[in-house]
XYZ file of C-alpha atoms in Angstrom:
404
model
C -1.222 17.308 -38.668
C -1.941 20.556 -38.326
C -0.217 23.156 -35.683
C -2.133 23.597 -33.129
C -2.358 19.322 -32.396
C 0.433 19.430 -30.281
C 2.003 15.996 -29.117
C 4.025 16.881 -25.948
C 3.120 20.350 -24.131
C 3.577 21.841 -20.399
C -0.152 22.283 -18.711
C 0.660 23.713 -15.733
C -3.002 25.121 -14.764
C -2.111 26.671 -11.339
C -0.110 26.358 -8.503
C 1.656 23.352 -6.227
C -1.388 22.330 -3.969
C -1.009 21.458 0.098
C 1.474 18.083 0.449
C 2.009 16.294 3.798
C 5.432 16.345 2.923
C 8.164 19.075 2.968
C 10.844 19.876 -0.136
C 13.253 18.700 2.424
C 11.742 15.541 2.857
C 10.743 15.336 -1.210
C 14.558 16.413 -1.717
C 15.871 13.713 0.378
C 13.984 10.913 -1.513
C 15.129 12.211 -5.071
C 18.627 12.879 -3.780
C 18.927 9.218 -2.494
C 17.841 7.732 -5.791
C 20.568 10.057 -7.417
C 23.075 8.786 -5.451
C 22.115 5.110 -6.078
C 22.110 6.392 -9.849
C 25.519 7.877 -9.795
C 27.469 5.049 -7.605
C 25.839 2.622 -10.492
C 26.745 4.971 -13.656
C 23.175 5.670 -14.790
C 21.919 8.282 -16.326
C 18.501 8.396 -15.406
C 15.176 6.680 -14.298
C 12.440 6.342 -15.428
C 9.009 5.269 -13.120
C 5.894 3.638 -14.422
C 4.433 2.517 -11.325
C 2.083 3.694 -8.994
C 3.931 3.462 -6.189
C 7.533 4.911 -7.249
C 5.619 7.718 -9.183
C 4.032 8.595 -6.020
C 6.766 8.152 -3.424
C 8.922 10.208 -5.867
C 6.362 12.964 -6.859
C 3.477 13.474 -4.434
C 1.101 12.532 -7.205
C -0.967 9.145 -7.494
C -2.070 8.882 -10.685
C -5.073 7.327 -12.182
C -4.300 4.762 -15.312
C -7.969 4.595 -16.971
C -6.149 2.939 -19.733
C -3.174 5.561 -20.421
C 0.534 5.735 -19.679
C 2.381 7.526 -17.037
C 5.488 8.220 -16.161
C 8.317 9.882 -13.906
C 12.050 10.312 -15.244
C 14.623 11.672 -12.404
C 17.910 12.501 -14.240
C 20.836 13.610 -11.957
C 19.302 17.489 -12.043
C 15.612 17.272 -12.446
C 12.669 15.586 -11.776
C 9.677 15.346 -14.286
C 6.141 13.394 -13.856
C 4.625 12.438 -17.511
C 0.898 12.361 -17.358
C -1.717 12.234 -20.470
C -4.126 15.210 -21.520
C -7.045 14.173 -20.286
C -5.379 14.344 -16.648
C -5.317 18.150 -16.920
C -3.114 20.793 -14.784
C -4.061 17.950 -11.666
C -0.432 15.935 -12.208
C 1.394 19.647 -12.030
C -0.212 20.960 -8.970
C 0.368 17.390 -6.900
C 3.746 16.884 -8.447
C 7.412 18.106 -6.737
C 9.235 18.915 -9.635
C 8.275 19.395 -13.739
C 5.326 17.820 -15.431
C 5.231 17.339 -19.392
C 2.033 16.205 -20.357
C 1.091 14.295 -23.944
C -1.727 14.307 -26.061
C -4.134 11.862 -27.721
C -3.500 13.085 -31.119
C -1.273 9.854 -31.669
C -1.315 7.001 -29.705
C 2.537 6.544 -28.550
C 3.240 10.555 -27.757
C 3.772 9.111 -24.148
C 7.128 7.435 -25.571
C 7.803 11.179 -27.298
C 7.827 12.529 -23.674
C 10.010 9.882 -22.453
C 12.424 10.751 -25.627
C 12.271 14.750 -25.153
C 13.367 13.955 -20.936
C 15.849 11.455 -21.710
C 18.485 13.140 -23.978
C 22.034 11.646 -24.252
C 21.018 8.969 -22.188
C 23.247 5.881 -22.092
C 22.039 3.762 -19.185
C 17.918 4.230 -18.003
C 17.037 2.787 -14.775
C 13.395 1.068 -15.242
C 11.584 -0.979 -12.669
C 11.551 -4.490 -13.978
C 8.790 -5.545 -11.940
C 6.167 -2.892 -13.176
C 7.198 -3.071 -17.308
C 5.548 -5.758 -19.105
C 7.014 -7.008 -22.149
C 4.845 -4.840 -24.673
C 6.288 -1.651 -22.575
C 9.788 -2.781 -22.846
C 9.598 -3.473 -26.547
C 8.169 0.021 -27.008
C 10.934 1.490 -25.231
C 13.517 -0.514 -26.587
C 11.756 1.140 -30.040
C 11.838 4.555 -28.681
C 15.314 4.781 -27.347
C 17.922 2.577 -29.722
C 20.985 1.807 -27.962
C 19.769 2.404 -24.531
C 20.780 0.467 -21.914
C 17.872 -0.999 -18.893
C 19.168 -1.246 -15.470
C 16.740 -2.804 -12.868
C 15.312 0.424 -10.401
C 12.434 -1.464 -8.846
C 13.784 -3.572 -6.598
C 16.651 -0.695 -5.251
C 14.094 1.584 -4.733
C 11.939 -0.776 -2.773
C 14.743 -0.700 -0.180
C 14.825 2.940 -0.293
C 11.055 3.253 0.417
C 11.480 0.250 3.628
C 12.972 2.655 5.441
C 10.096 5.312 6.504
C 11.598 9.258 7.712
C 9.579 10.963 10.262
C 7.573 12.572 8.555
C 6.113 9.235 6.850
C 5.584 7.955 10.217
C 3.848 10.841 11.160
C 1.095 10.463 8.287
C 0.675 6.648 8.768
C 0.275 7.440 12.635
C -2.882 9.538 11.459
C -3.559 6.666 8.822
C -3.681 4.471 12.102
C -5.981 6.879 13.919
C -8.424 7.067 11.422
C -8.771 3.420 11.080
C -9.783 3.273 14.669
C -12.294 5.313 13.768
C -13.732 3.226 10.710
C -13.771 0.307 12.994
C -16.231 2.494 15.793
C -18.468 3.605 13.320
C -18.556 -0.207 11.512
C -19.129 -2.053 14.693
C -21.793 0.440 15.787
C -23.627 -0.899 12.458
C -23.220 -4.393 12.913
C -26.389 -6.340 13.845
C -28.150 -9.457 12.955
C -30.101 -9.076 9.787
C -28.018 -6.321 7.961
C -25.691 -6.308 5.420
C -22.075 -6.177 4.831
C -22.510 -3.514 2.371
C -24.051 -1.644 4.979
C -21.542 -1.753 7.940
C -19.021 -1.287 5.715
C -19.996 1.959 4.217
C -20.274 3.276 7.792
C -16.664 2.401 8.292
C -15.911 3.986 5.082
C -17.691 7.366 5.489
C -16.315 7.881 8.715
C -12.938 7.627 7.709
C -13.415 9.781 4.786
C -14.750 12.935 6.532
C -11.902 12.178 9.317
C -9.797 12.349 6.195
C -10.963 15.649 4.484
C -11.421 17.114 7.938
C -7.501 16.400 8.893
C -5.890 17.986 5.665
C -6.294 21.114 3.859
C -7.041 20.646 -0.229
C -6.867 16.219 0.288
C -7.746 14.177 -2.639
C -10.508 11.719 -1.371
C -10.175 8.578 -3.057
C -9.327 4.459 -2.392
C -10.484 4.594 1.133
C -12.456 1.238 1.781
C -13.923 -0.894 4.320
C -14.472 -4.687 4.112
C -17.006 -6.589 6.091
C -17.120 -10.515 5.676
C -19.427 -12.574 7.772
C -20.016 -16.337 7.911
C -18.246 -17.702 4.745
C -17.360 -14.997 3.661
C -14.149 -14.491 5.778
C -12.084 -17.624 4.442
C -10.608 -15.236 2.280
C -8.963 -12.234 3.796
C -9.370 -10.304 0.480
C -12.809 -11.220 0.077
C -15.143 -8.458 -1.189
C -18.294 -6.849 0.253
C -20.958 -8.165 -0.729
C -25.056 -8.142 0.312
C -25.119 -10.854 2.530
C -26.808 -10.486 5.482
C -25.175 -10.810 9.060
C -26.938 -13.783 11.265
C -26.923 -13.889 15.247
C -23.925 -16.354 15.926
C -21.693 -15.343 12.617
C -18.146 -14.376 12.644
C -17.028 -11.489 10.958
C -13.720 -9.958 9.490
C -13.488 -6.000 9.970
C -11.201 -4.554 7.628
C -10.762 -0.541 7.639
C -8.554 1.393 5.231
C -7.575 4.600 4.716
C -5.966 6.092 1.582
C -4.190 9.477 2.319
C -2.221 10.800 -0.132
C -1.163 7.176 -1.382
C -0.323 5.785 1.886
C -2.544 2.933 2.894
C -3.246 2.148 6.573
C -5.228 -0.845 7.760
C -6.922 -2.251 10.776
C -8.211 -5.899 10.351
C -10.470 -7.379 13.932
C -12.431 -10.905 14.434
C -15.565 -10.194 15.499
C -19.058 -12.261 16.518
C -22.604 -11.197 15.819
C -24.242 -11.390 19.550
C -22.643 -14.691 20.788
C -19.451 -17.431 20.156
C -19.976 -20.709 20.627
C -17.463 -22.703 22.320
C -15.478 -23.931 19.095
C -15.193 -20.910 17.561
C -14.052 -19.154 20.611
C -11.672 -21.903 21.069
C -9.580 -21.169 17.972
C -10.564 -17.768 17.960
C -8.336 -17.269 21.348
C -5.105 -18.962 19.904
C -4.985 -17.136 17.170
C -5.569 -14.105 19.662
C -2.507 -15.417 21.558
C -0.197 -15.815 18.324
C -1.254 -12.259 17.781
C -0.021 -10.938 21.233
C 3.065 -12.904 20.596
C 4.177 -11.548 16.958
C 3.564 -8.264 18.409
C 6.403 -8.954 20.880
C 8.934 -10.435 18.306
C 8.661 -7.102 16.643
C 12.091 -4.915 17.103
C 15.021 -4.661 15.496
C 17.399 -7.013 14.715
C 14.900 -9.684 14.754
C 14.572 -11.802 11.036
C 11.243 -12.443 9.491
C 11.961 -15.757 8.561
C 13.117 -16.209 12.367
C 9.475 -14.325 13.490
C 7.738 -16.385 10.891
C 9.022 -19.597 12.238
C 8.482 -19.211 15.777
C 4.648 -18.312 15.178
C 4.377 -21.807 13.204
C 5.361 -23.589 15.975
C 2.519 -22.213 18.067
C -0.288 -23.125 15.647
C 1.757 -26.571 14.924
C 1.113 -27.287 18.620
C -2.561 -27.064 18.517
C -2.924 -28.632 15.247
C -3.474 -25.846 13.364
C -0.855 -24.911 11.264
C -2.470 -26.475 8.233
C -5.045 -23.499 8.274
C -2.577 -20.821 7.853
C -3.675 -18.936 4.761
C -0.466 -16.674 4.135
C 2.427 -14.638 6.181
C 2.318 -12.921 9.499
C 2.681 -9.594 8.475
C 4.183 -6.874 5.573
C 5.596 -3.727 5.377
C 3.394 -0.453 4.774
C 3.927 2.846 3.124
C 2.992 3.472 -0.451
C 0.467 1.399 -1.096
C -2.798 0.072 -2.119
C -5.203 -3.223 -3.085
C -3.971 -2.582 -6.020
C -0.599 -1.083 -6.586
C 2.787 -1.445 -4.230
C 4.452 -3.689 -2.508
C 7.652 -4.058 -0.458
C 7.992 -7.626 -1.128
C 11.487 -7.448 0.903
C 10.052 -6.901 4.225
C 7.148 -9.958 4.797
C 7.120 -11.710 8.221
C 7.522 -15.176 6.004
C 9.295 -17.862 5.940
C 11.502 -17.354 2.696
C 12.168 -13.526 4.084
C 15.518 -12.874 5.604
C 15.315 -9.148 6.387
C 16.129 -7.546 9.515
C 14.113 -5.632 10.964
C 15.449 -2.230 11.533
C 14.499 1.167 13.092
C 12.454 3.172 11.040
C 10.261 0.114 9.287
C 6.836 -0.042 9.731
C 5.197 -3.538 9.490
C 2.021 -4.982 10.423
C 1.308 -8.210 12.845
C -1.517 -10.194 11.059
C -1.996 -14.153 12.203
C -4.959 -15.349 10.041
C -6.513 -19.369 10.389
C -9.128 -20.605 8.420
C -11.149 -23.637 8.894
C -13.419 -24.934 5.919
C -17.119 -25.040 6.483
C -18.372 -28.197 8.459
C -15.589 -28.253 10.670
C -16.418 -27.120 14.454
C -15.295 -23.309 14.836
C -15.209 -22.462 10.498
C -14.701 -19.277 9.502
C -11.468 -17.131 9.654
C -9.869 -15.658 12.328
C -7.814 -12.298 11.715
C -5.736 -9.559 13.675
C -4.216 -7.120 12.366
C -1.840 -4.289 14.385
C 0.482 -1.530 12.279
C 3.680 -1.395 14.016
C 6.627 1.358 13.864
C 9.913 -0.384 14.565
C 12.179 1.452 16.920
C 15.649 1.789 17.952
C 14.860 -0.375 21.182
C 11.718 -2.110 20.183
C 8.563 -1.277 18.535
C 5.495 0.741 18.565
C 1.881 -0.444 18.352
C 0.011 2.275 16.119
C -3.268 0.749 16.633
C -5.520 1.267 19.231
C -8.817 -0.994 18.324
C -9.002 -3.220 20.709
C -8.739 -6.965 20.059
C -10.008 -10.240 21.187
C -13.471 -12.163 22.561
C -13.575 -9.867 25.699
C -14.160 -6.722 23.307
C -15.895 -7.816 20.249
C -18.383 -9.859 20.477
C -21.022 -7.358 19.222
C -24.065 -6.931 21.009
C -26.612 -4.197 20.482
């Protein structure tokens, strides 16, 4: 090897780049995560995820097959990111990056080493390493000891500061405006791809017109019509919309790795009777979660009260999943706060400062009177006396049945 291959190197091509976020409030997160780390004795952490990386940092990363990494020790904080990333992990990043090179292909596990001196205990998140990453670090660092960090600093991140609220309020605003400039596309005869790339352009020039020097990336829009919205993860697709078809409208904005989402039932020109039927009771489920939400309420307790509405018009069998989740960092494909869901098995209480979403969803197979499914969706800030609806879109038959 000769000398110029370096394995491990600092590329830090320019300067720190605009963040929603202030040192204070970057401070505060770190600080809180040392604390954790010195009540518990350990050393240091080290993040692989998405998510923690980003709540942590500033900077999202993107895997394309490589490792990344963040280690906080008690007196620094350092993103790991791979070559091919550039100067782009230093500039987003509050604190150090290191960055590793191709030239062998475990240098990321030499980064890890050269931040993790003298460590005895290493907080990891046990829900992000698979086993091949924990035998490679068990390789790397002989004799080090793996405390769980996921799950502690999922209850960190439940709890979002003002300045969190602040960007998911905007998050909120600019679904709004997805969902104007989707339902101004919707019409019998065209497609789902089409409508939806109307929500999605207007929330991404909302987006780089709010925020100096933004990255523009993971904002989406899904449109499902007819079948298509039994699932509420279903993907766009071609189809086209017919007269008479419901549809799911599902807006959301990425801004610097918070996710915000606004989810409506709509009809193409006219409901019949059936659909309208159902599509009201799930309206008034909706109206009532939004009320259970304040603090001090459970989300078992919220869960369960909800059940018994649908159980009383004999639809409770066509729930497809829980009322409702926490938001912050994340994404359709990273994050999750698993320990604030409006389900059944979720005891959490609700507290000032959360912000969770109100989503009752039905689905009824095809052939039945009324199939399709049925979805609102609200973002709500919990408050120290109740809550907060973020989301202005209006819901319900009397506003969207979409006629042009």
């Amino acid at each position: 090897m000769t000398a110029d291959m370096l394995h491990v190197t600092e590329w830090h091509n320019g300067g720190k780049v605009f963040s929603p976020f202030s040192e204070t409030e970057m401070r505060r997160r770190q600080d809180a995560l040392r604390l954790w780390m010195a009540r518990r004795d350990v050393d240091a952490a080290l993040f692989t995820s998405y998510h923690c990386i980003t709540y942590y940092s500033g900077w999202l990363y993107c895997n394309f097959g490589r490792r990344h990494g963040m280690v906080i020790t008690h007196d620094k904080a350092t993103t790991i990111s791979s070559g091919i990333d550039g100067g782009q992990p230093w500039r987003r990043s509050f604190g150090d990056n290191l960055t590793y090179t191709d030239w062998r292909r475990d240098n990321f596990f030499r980064a890890v080493r050269q931040l993790t001196p003298g460590v005895r205990r290493l907080g990891i998140e046990y829900d992000h390493v698979s086993l091949d990453l924990r035998r490679k670090l068990e390789a790397a660092l002989p004799g080090v000891e793996f405390i769980d960090i996921g799950q502690p600093s999922m209850w960190m991140r439940v709890l979002k500061s003002e300045e969190e609220q602040a960007l998911i309020r905007t998050g909120a605003r600019i679904c709004d405006l997805g969902a104007v400039a989707a339902v101004a596309a919707i019409a019998a005869g065209v497609p789902e791809h089409e409508v939806a790339m109307a929500g999605t352009n207007a929330m991404t020039h909302e987006i780089a017109q709010s925020f100096p020097h933004v990255e523009l990336m993971d904002s989406w829009t899904w449109v499902q019509s007819g079948i298509n919205t039994d699932g509420a993860h279903n993907p766009v697709t071609n189809r086209k919309i017919l007269s008479g078809d419901i549809l799911s409208l599902n807006t959301f904005p990425m801004i610097f790795g918070y996710f915000a989402a606004l989810e409506r039932t709509l009809f193409c020109d006219s409901c019949d009777d059936a659909s309208l039927a159902i599509w009201e009771r799930n309206v008034a489920v909706h109206r009532r979660g939004l009320e259970l939400i304040r603090p001090g309420a459970k989300c078992n307790e919220i869960a369960a009260e909800l059940n018994e509405m649908y159980r009383g018009w004999g639809l409770l069998r066509y729930r497809s999943f829980g009322y409702g989740h926490s938001f912050g960092v994340l994404s359709h494909y990273y994050g999750r706060e698993s320990g604030v869901e409006l389900r059944e098995d979720v005891e959490t209480v609700l507290e000032s400062g959360m912000v969770v979403s109100m989503e009752p969803m039905v689905m009824l197979p095809e052939g039945m009177p009324g199939a399709g499914g049925y979805r609102e969706h609200d973002m709500l800030i919990v408050t120290e006396t109740g809550a907060e609806d973020i989301t202005r879109f209006p819901f319900g038959p009397e506003h969207n049945i979409i006629r042009h």
